[in-house]
PDB file of C-alpha atoms and ligand atoms in Angstrom:
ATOM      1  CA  UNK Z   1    -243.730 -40.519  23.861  1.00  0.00           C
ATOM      2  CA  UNK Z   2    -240.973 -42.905  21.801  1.00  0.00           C
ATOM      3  CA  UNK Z   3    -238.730 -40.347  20.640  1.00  0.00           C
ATOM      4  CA  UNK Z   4    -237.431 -40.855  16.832  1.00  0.00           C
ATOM      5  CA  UNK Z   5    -234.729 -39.909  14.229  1.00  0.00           C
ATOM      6  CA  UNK Z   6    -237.619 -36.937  13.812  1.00  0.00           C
ATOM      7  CA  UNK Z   7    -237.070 -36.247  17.328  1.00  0.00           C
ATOM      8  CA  UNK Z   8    -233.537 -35.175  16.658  1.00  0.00           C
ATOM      9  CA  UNK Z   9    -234.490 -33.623  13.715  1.00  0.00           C
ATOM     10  CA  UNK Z  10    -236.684 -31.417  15.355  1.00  0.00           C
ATOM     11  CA  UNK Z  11    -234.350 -29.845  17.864  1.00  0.00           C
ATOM     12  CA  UNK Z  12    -231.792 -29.081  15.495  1.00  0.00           C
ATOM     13  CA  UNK Z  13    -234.413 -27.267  13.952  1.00  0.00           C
ATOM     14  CA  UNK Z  14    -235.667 -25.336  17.040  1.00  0.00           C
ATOM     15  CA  UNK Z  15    -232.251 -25.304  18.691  1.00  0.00           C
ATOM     16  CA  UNK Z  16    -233.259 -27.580  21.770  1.00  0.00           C
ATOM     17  CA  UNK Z  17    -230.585 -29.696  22.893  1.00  0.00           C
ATOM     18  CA  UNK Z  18    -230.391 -33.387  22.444  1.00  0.00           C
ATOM     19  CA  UNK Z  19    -229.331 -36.254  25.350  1.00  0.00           C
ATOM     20  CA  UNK Z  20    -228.174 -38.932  24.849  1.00  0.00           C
ATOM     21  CA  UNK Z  21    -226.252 -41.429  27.927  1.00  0.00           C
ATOM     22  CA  UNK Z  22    -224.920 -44.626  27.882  1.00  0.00           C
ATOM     23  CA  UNK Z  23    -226.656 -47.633  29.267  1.00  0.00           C
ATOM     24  CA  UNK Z  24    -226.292 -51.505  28.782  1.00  0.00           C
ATOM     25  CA  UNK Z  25    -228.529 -53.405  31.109  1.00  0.00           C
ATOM     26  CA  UNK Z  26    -232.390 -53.326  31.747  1.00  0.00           C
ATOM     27  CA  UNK Z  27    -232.449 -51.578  35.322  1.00  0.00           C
ATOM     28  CA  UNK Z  28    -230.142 -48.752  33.985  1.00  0.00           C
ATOM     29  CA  UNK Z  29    -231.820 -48.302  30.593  1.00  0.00           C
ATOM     30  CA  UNK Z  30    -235.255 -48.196  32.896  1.00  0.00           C
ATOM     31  CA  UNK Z  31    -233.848 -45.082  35.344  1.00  0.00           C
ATOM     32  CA  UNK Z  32    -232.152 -43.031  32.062  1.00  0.00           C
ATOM     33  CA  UNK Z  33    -235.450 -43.445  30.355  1.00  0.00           C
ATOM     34  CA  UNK Z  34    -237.798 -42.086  33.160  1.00  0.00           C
ATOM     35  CA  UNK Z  35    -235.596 -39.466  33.972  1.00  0.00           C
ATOM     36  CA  UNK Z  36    -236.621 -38.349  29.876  1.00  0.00           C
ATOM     37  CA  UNK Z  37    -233.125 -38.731  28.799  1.00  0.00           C
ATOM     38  CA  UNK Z  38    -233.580 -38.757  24.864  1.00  0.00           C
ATOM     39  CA  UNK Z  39    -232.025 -41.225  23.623  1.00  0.00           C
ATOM     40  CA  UNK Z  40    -229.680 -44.493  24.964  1.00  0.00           C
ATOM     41  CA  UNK Z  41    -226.756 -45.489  23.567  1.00  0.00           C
ATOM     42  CA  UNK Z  42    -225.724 -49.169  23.931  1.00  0.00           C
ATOM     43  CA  UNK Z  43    -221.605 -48.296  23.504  1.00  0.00           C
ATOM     44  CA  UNK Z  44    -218.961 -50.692  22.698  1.00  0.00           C
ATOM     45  CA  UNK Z  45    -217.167 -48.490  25.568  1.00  0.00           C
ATOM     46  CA  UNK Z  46    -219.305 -51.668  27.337  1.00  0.00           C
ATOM     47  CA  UNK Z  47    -216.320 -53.675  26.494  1.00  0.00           C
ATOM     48  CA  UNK Z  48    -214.056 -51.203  29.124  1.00  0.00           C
ATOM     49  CA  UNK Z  49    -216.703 -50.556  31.900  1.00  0.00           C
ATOM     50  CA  UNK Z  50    -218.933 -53.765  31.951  1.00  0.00           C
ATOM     51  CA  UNK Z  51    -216.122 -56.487  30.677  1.00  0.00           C
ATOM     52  CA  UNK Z  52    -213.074 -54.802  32.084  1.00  0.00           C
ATOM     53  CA  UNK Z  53    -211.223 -55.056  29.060  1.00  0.00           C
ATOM     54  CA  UNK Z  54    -208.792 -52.300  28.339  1.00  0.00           C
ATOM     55  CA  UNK Z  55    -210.114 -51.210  25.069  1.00  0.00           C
ATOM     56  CA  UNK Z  56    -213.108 -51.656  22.907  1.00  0.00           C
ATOM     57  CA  UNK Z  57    -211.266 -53.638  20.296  1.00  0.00           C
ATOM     58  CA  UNK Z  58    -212.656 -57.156  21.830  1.00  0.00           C
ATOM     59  CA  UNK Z  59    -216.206 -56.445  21.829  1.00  0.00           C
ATOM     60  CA  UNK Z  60    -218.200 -59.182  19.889  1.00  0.00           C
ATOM     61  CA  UNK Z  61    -221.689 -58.810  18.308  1.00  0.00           C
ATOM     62  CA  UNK Z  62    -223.038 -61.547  20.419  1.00  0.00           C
ATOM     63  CA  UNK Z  63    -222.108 -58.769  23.225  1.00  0.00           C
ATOM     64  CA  UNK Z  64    -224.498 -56.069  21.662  1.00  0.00           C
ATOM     65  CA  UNK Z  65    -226.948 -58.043  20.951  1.00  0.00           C
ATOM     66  CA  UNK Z  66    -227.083 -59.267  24.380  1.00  0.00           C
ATOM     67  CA  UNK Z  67    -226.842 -55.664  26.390  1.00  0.00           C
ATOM     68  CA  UNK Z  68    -228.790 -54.173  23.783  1.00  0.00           C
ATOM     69  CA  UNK Z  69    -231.992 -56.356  23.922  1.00  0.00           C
ATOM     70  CA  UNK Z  70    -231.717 -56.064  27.493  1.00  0.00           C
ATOM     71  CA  UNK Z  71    -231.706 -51.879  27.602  1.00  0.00           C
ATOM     72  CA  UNK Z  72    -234.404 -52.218  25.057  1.00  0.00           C
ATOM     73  CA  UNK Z  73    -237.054 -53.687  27.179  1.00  0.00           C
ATOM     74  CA  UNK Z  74    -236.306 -51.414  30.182  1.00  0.00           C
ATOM     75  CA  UNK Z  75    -236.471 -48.342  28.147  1.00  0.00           C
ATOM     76  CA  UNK Z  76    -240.045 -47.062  26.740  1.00  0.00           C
ATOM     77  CA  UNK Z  77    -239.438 -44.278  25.007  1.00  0.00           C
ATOM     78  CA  UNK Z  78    -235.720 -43.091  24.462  1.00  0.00           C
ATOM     79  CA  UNK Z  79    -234.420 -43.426  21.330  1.00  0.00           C
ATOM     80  CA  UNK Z  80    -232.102 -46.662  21.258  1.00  0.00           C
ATOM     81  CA  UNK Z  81    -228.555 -46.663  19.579  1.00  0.00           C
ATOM     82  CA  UNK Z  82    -226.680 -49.644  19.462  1.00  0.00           C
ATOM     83  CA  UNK Z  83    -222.649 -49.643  18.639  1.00  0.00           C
ATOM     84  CA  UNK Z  84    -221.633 -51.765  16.268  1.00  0.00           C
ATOM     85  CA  UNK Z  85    -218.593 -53.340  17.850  1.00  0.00           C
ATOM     86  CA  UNK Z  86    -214.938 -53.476  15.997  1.00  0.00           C
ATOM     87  CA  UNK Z  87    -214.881 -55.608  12.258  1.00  0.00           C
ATOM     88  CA  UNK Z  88    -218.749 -55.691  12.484  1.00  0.00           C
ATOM     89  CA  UNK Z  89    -218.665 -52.843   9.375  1.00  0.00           C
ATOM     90  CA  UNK Z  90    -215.245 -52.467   8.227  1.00  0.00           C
ATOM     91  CA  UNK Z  91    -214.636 -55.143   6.170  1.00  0.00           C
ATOM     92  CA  UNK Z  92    -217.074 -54.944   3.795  1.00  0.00           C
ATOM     93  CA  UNK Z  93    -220.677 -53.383   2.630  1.00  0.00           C
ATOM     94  CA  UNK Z  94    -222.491 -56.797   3.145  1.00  0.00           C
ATOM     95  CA  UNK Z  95    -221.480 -57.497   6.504  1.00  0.00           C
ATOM     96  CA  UNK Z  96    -222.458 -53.641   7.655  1.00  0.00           C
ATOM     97  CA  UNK Z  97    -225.655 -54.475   6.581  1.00  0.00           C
ATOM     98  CA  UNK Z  98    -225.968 -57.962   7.550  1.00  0.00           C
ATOM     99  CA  UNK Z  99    -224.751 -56.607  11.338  1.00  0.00           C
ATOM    100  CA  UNK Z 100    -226.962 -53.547  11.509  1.00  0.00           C
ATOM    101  CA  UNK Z 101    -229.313 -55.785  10.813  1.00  0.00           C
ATOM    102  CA  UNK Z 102    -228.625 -58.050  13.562  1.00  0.00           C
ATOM    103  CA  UNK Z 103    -228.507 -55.274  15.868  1.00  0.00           C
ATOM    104  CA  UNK Z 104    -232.005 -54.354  14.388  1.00  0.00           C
ATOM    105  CA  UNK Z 105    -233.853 -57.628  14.656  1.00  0.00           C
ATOM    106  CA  UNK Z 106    -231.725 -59.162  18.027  1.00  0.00           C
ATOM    107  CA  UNK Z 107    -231.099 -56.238  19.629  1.00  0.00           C
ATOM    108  CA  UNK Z 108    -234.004 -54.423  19.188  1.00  0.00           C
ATOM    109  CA  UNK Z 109    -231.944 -51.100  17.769  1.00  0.00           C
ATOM    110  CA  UNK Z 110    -233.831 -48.201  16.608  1.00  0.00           C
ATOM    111  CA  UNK Z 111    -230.202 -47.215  14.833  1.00  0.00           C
ATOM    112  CA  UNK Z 112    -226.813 -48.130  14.732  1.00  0.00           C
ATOM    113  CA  UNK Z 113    -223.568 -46.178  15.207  1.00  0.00           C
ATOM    114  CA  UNK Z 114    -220.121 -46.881  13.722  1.00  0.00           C
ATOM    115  CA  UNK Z 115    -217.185 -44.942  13.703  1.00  0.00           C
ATOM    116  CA  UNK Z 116    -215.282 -43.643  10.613  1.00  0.00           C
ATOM    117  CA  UNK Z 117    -215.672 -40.726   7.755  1.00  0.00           C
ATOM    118  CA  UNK Z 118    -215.491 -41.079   3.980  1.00  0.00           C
ATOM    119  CA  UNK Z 119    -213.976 -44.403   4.598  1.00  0.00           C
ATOM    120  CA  UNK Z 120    -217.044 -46.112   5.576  1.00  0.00           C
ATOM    121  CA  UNK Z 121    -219.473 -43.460   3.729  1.00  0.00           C
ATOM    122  CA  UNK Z 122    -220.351 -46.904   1.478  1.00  0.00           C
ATOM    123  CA  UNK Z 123    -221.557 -48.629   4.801  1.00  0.00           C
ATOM    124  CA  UNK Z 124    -223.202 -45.607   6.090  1.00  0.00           C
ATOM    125  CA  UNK Z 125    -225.359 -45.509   2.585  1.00  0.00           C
ATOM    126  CA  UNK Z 126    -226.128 -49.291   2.474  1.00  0.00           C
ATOM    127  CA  UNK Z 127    -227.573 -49.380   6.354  1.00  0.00           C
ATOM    128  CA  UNK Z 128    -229.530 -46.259   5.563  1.00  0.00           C
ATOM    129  CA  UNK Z 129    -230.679 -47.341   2.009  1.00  0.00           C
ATOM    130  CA  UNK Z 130    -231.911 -50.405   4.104  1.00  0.00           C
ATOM    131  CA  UNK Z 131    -234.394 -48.798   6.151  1.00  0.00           C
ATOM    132  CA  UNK Z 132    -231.848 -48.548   9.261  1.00  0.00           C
ATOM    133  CA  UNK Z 133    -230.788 -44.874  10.431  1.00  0.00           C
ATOM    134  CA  UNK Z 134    -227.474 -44.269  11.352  1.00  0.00           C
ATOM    135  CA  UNK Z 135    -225.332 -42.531  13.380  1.00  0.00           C
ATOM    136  CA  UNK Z 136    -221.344 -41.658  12.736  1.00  0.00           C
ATOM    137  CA  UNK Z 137    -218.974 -41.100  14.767  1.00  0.00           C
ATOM    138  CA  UNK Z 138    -215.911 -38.890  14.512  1.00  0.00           C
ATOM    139  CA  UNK Z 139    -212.625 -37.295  16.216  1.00  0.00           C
ATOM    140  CA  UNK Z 140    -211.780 -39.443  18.615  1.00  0.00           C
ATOM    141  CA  UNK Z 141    -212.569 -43.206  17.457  1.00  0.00           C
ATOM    142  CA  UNK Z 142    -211.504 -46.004  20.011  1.00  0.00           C
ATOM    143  CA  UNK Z 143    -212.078 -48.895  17.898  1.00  0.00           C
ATOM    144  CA  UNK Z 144    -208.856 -46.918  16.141  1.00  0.00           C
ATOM    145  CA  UNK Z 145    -206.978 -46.619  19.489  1.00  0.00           C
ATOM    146  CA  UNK Z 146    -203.977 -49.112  17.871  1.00  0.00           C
ATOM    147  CA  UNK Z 147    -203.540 -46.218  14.454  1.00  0.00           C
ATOM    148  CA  UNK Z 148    -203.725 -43.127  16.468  1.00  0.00           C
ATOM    149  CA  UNK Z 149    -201.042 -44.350  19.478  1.00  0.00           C
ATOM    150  CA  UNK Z 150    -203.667 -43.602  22.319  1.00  0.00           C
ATOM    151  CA  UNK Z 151    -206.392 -41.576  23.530  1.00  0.00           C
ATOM    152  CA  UNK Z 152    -205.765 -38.119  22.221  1.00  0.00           C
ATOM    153  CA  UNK Z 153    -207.927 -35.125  21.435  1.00  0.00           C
ATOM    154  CA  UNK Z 154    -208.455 -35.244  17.396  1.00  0.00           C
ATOM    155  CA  UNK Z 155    -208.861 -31.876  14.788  1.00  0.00           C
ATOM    156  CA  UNK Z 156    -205.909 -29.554  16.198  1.00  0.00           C
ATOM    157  CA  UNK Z 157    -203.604 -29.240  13.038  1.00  0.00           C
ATOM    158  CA  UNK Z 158    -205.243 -27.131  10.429  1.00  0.00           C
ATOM    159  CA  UNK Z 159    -204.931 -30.287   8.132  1.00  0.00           C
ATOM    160  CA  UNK Z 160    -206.878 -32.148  10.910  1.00  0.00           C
ATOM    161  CA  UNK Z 161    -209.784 -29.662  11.609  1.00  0.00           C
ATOM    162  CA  UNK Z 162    -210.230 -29.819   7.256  1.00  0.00           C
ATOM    163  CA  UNK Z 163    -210.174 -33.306   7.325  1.00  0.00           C
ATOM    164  CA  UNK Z 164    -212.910 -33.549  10.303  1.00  0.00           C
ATOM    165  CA  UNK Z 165    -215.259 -30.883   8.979  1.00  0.00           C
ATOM    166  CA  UNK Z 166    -215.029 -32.891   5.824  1.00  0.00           C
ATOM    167  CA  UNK Z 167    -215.523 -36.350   7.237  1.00  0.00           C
ATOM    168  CA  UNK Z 168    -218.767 -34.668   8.384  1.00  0.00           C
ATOM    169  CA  UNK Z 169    -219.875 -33.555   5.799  1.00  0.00           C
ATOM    170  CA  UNK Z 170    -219.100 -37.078   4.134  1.00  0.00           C
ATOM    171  CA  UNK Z 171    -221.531 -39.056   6.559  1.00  0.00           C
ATOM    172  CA  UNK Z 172    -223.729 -36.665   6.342  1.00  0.00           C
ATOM    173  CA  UNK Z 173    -224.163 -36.876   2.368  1.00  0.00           C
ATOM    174  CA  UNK Z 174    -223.875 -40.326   3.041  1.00  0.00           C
ATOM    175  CA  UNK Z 175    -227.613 -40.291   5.151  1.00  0.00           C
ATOM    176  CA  UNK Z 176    -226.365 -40.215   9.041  1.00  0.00           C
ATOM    177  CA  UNK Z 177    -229.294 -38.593  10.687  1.00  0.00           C
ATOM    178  CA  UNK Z 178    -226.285 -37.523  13.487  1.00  0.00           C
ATOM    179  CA  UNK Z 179    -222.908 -37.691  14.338  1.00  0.00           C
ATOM    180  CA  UNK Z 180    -220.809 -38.076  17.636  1.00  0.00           C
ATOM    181  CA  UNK Z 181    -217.812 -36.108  18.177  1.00  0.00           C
ATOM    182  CA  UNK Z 182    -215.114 -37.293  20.726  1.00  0.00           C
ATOM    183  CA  UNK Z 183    -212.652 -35.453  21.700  1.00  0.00           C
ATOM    184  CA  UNK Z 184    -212.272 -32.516  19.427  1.00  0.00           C
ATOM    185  CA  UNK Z 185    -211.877 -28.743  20.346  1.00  0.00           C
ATOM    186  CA  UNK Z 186    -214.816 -26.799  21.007  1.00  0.00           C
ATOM    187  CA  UNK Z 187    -214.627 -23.694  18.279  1.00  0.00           C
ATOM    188  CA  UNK Z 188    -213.730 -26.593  15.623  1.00  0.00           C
ATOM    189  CA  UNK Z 189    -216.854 -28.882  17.076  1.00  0.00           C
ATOM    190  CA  UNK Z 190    -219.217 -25.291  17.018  1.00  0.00           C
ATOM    191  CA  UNK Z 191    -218.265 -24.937  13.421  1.00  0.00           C
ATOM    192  CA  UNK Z 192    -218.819 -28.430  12.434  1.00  0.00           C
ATOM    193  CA  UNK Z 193    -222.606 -28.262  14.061  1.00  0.00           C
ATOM    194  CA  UNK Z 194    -223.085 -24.801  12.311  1.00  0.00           C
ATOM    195  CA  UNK Z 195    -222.307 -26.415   8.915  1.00  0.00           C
ATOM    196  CA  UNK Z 196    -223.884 -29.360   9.621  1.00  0.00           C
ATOM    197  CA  UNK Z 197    -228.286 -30.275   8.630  1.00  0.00           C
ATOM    198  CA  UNK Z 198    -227.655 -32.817  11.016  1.00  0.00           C
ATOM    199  CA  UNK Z 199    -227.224 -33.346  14.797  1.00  0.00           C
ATOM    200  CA  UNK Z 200    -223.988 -32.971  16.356  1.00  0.00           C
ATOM    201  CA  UNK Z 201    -223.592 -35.140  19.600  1.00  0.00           C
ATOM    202  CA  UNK Z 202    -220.609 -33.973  21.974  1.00  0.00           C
ATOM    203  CA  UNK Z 203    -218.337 -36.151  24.074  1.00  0.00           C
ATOM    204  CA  UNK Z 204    -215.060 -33.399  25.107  1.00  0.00           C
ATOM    205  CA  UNK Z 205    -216.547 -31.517  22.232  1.00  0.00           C
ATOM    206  CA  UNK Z 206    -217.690 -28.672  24.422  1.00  0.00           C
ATOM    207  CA  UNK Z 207    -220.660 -27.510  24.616  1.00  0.00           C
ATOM    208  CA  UNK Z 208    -221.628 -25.452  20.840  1.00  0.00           C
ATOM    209  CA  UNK Z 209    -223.110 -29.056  19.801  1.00  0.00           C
ATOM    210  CA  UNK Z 210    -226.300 -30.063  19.359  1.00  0.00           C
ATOM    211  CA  UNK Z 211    -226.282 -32.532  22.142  1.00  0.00           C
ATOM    212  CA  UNK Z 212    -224.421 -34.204  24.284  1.00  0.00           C
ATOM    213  CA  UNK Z 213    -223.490 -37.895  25.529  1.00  0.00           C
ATOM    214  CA  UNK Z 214    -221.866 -39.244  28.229  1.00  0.00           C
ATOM    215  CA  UNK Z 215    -220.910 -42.874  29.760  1.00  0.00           C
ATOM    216  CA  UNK Z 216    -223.135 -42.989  32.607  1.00  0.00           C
ATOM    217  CA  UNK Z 217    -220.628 -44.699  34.194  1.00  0.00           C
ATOM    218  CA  UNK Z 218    -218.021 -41.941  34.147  1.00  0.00           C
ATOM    219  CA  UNK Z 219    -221.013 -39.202  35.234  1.00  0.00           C
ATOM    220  CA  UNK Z 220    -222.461 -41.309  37.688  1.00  0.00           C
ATOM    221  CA  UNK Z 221    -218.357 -41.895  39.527  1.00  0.00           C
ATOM    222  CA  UNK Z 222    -218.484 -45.513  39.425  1.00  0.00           C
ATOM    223  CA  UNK Z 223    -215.828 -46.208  37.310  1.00  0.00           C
ATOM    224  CA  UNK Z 224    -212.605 -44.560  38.311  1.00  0.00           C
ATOM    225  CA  UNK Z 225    -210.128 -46.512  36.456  1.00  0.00           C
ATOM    226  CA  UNK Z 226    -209.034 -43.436  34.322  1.00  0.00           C
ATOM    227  CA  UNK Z 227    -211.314 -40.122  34.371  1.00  0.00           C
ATOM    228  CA  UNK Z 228    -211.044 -38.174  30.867  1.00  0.00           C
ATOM    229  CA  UNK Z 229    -210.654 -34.239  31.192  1.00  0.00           C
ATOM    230  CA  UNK Z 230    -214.235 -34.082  29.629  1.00  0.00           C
ATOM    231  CA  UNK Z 231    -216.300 -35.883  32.516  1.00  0.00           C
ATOM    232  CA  UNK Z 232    -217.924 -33.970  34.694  1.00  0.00           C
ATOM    233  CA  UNK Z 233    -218.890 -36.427  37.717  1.00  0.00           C
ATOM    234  CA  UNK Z 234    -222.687 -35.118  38.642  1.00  0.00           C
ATOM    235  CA  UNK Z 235    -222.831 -37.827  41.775  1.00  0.00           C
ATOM    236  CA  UNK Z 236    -220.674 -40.012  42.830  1.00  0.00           C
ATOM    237  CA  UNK Z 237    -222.475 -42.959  43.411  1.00  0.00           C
ATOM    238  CA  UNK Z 238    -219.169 -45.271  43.361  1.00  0.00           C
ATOM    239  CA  UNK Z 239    -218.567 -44.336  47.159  1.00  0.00           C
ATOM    240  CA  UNK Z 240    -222.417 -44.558  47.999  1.00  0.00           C
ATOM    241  CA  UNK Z 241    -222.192 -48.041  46.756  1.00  0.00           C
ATOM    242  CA  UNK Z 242    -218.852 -49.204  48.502  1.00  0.00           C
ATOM    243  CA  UNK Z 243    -220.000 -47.710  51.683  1.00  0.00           C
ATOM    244  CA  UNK Z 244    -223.898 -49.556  51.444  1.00  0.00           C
ATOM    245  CA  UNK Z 245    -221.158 -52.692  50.701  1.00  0.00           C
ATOM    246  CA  UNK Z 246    -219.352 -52.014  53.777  1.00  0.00           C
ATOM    247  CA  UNK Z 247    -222.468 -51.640  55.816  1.00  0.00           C
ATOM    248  CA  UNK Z 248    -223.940 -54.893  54.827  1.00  0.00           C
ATOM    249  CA  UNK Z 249    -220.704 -56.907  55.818  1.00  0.00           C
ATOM    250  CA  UNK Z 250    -220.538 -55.321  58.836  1.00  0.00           C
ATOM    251  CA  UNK Z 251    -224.221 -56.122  60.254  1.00  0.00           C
ATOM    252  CA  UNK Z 252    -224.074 -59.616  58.491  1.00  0.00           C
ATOM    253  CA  UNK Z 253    -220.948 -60.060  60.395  1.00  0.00           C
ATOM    254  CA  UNK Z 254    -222.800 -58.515  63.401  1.00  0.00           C
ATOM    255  CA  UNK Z 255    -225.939 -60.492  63.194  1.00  0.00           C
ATOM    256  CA  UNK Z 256    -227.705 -57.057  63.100  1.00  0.00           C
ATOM    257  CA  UNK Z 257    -229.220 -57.741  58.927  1.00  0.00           C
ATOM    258  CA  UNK Z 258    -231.448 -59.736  58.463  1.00  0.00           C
ATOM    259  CA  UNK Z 259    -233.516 -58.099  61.213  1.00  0.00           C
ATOM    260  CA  UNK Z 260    -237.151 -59.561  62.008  1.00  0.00           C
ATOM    261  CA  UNK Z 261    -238.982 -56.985  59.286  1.00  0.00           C
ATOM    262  CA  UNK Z 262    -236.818 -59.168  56.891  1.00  0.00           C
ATOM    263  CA  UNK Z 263    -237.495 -62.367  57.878  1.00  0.00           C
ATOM    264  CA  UNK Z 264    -240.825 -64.971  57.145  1.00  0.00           C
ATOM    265  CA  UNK Z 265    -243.165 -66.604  59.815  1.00  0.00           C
ATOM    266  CA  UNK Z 266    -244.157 -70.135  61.131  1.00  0.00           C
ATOM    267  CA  UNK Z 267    -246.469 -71.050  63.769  1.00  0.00           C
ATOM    268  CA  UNK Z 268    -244.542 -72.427  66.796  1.00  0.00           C
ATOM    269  CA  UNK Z 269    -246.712 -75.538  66.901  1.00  0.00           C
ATOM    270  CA  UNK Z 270    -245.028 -76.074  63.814  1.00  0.00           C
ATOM    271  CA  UNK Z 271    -241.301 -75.484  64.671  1.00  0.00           C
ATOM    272  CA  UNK Z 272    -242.136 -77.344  68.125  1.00  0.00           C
ATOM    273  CA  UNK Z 273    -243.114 -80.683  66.023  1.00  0.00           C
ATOM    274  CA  UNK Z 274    -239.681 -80.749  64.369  1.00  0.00           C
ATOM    275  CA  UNK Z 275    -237.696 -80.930  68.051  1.00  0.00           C
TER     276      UNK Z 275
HETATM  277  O1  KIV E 301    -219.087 -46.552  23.207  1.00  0.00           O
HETATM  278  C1  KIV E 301    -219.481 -45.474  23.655  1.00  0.00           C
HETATM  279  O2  KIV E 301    -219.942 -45.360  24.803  1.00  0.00           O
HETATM  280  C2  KIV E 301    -219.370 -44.308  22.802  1.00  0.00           C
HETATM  281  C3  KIV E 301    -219.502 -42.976  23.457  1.00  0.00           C
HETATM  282  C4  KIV E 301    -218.255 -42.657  24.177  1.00  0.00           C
HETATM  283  C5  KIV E 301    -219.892 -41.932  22.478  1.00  0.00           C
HETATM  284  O3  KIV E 301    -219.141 -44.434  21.638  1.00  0.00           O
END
């Protein structure tokens, strides 16, 4: 069954945890969604392990709308979240809405995420107050990576924990039926979900939230480039894929692949008219 912003709603309510990985191509989006993952987000973190750029900062629109259409018609019932990528939102009201919008109609969205507290608590009203739901995102933003000097775990000054809990409670008046938090101690993530109507969604935000997300990437161990403190790597299909890489130059090189069971048949008569 499609799950929904009621979905999420629900298990708050119940205290059933939420799921939520990354995907951004039709053949991933397909295997998260029959393995009942609930929902898929289409991150701008596409812009580090699909692009190879070094930070998110670069991602276009085009780029969701492209990976997100694509995730939408492999996946049949998870809920899908696109990212709206750096400058989509920030600039002004209109262009939120104008770009969630995009994300909506191109991309085939079922919500949007951005990142940012009070700051962007006008966007956050304007998507929702145009039918779209929304997720925040808090703690650790990487669209912010040039103002905070790196990747760094957010909330551990007293001033910072007050300033998170009340961010939250900022996009949460605003109408975001959930919020990510990235990188932000556990005990201050446990409190914020225990305040909090709506659903907390943890990335290195242990594990008191209401659900959790992960790059699929990073759980998977395909992408090894850097490995945060917070991944846990449940298979690591990078060196199952090297190694069936290996093994295919080796018996093309051999003449072992394609064997006959791969190959297509003529009648001899055929082949003997051509000599
Ligand atoms: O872009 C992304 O994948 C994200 C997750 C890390 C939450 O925002």
């Amino acid at each position: 069954m499609k799950k929904t912003v009621g979905t999420f709603q629900n298990a708050k309510k119940n205290g059933e945890k939420v799921t939520m990985l990354t995907a951004y191509d039709y053949s991933t989006a397909k295997l998260v969604d029959e393995a009942g993952i609930d929902s898929i987000l289409v991150g701008d973190s596409l812009g580090n392990v699909i692009l190879g750029y070094e930070d998110t900062i670069s991602v276009t629109m085009e780029d969701m709308i492209h990976h997100g259409a694509a995730v939408a018609r492999g996946a049949k019932d998870a809920l899908i979240v696109i990212d709206m990528p750096f400058m989509s939102y920030q600039a002004s009201v209109y262009d939120a809405v104008v770009n969630a919008g995009r994300l909506m109609k191109e991309g085939r969205a079922n919500a949007v995420k951005l990142e940012g507290g009070a700051s962007v608590c006008p966007q956050i009203r304007a998507i929702t107050e145009s039918g779209i739901p929304v997720v925040a995102h808090l703690g650790l933003t990487p669209q912010s990576v040039n103002a905070f000097g790196g990747y760094k775990v957010q909330g551990k000054s007293e001033t910072a924990a007050a300033k998170l809990l009340e961010d939250a409670l900022a996009v949460q008046e605003a109408g975001a039926f959930a919020v990510v938090l990235e990188c932000v101690p556990a005990k201050l993530a446990a409190l914020i979900t225990e305040r909090l109507d709506i659903t907390t969604i943890g990335i290195g935000a242990g594990s008191g939230c209401d659900g959790q997300v992960l790059v699929y990437q990073d759980m998977l161990g395909m992408f090894t480039d850097y490995v945060p403190k917070f991944v846990k790597q449940f298979a690591r299909v990078g060196d199952i894929m090297k190694q069936a890489f290996a093994d295919y130059k080796r018996e093309v090189s051999e003449g072992t692949f394609p064997a006959e069971e791969h190959s297509y048949k003529i009648e001899d008569e055929v082949i003997e008219k051509l000599y």
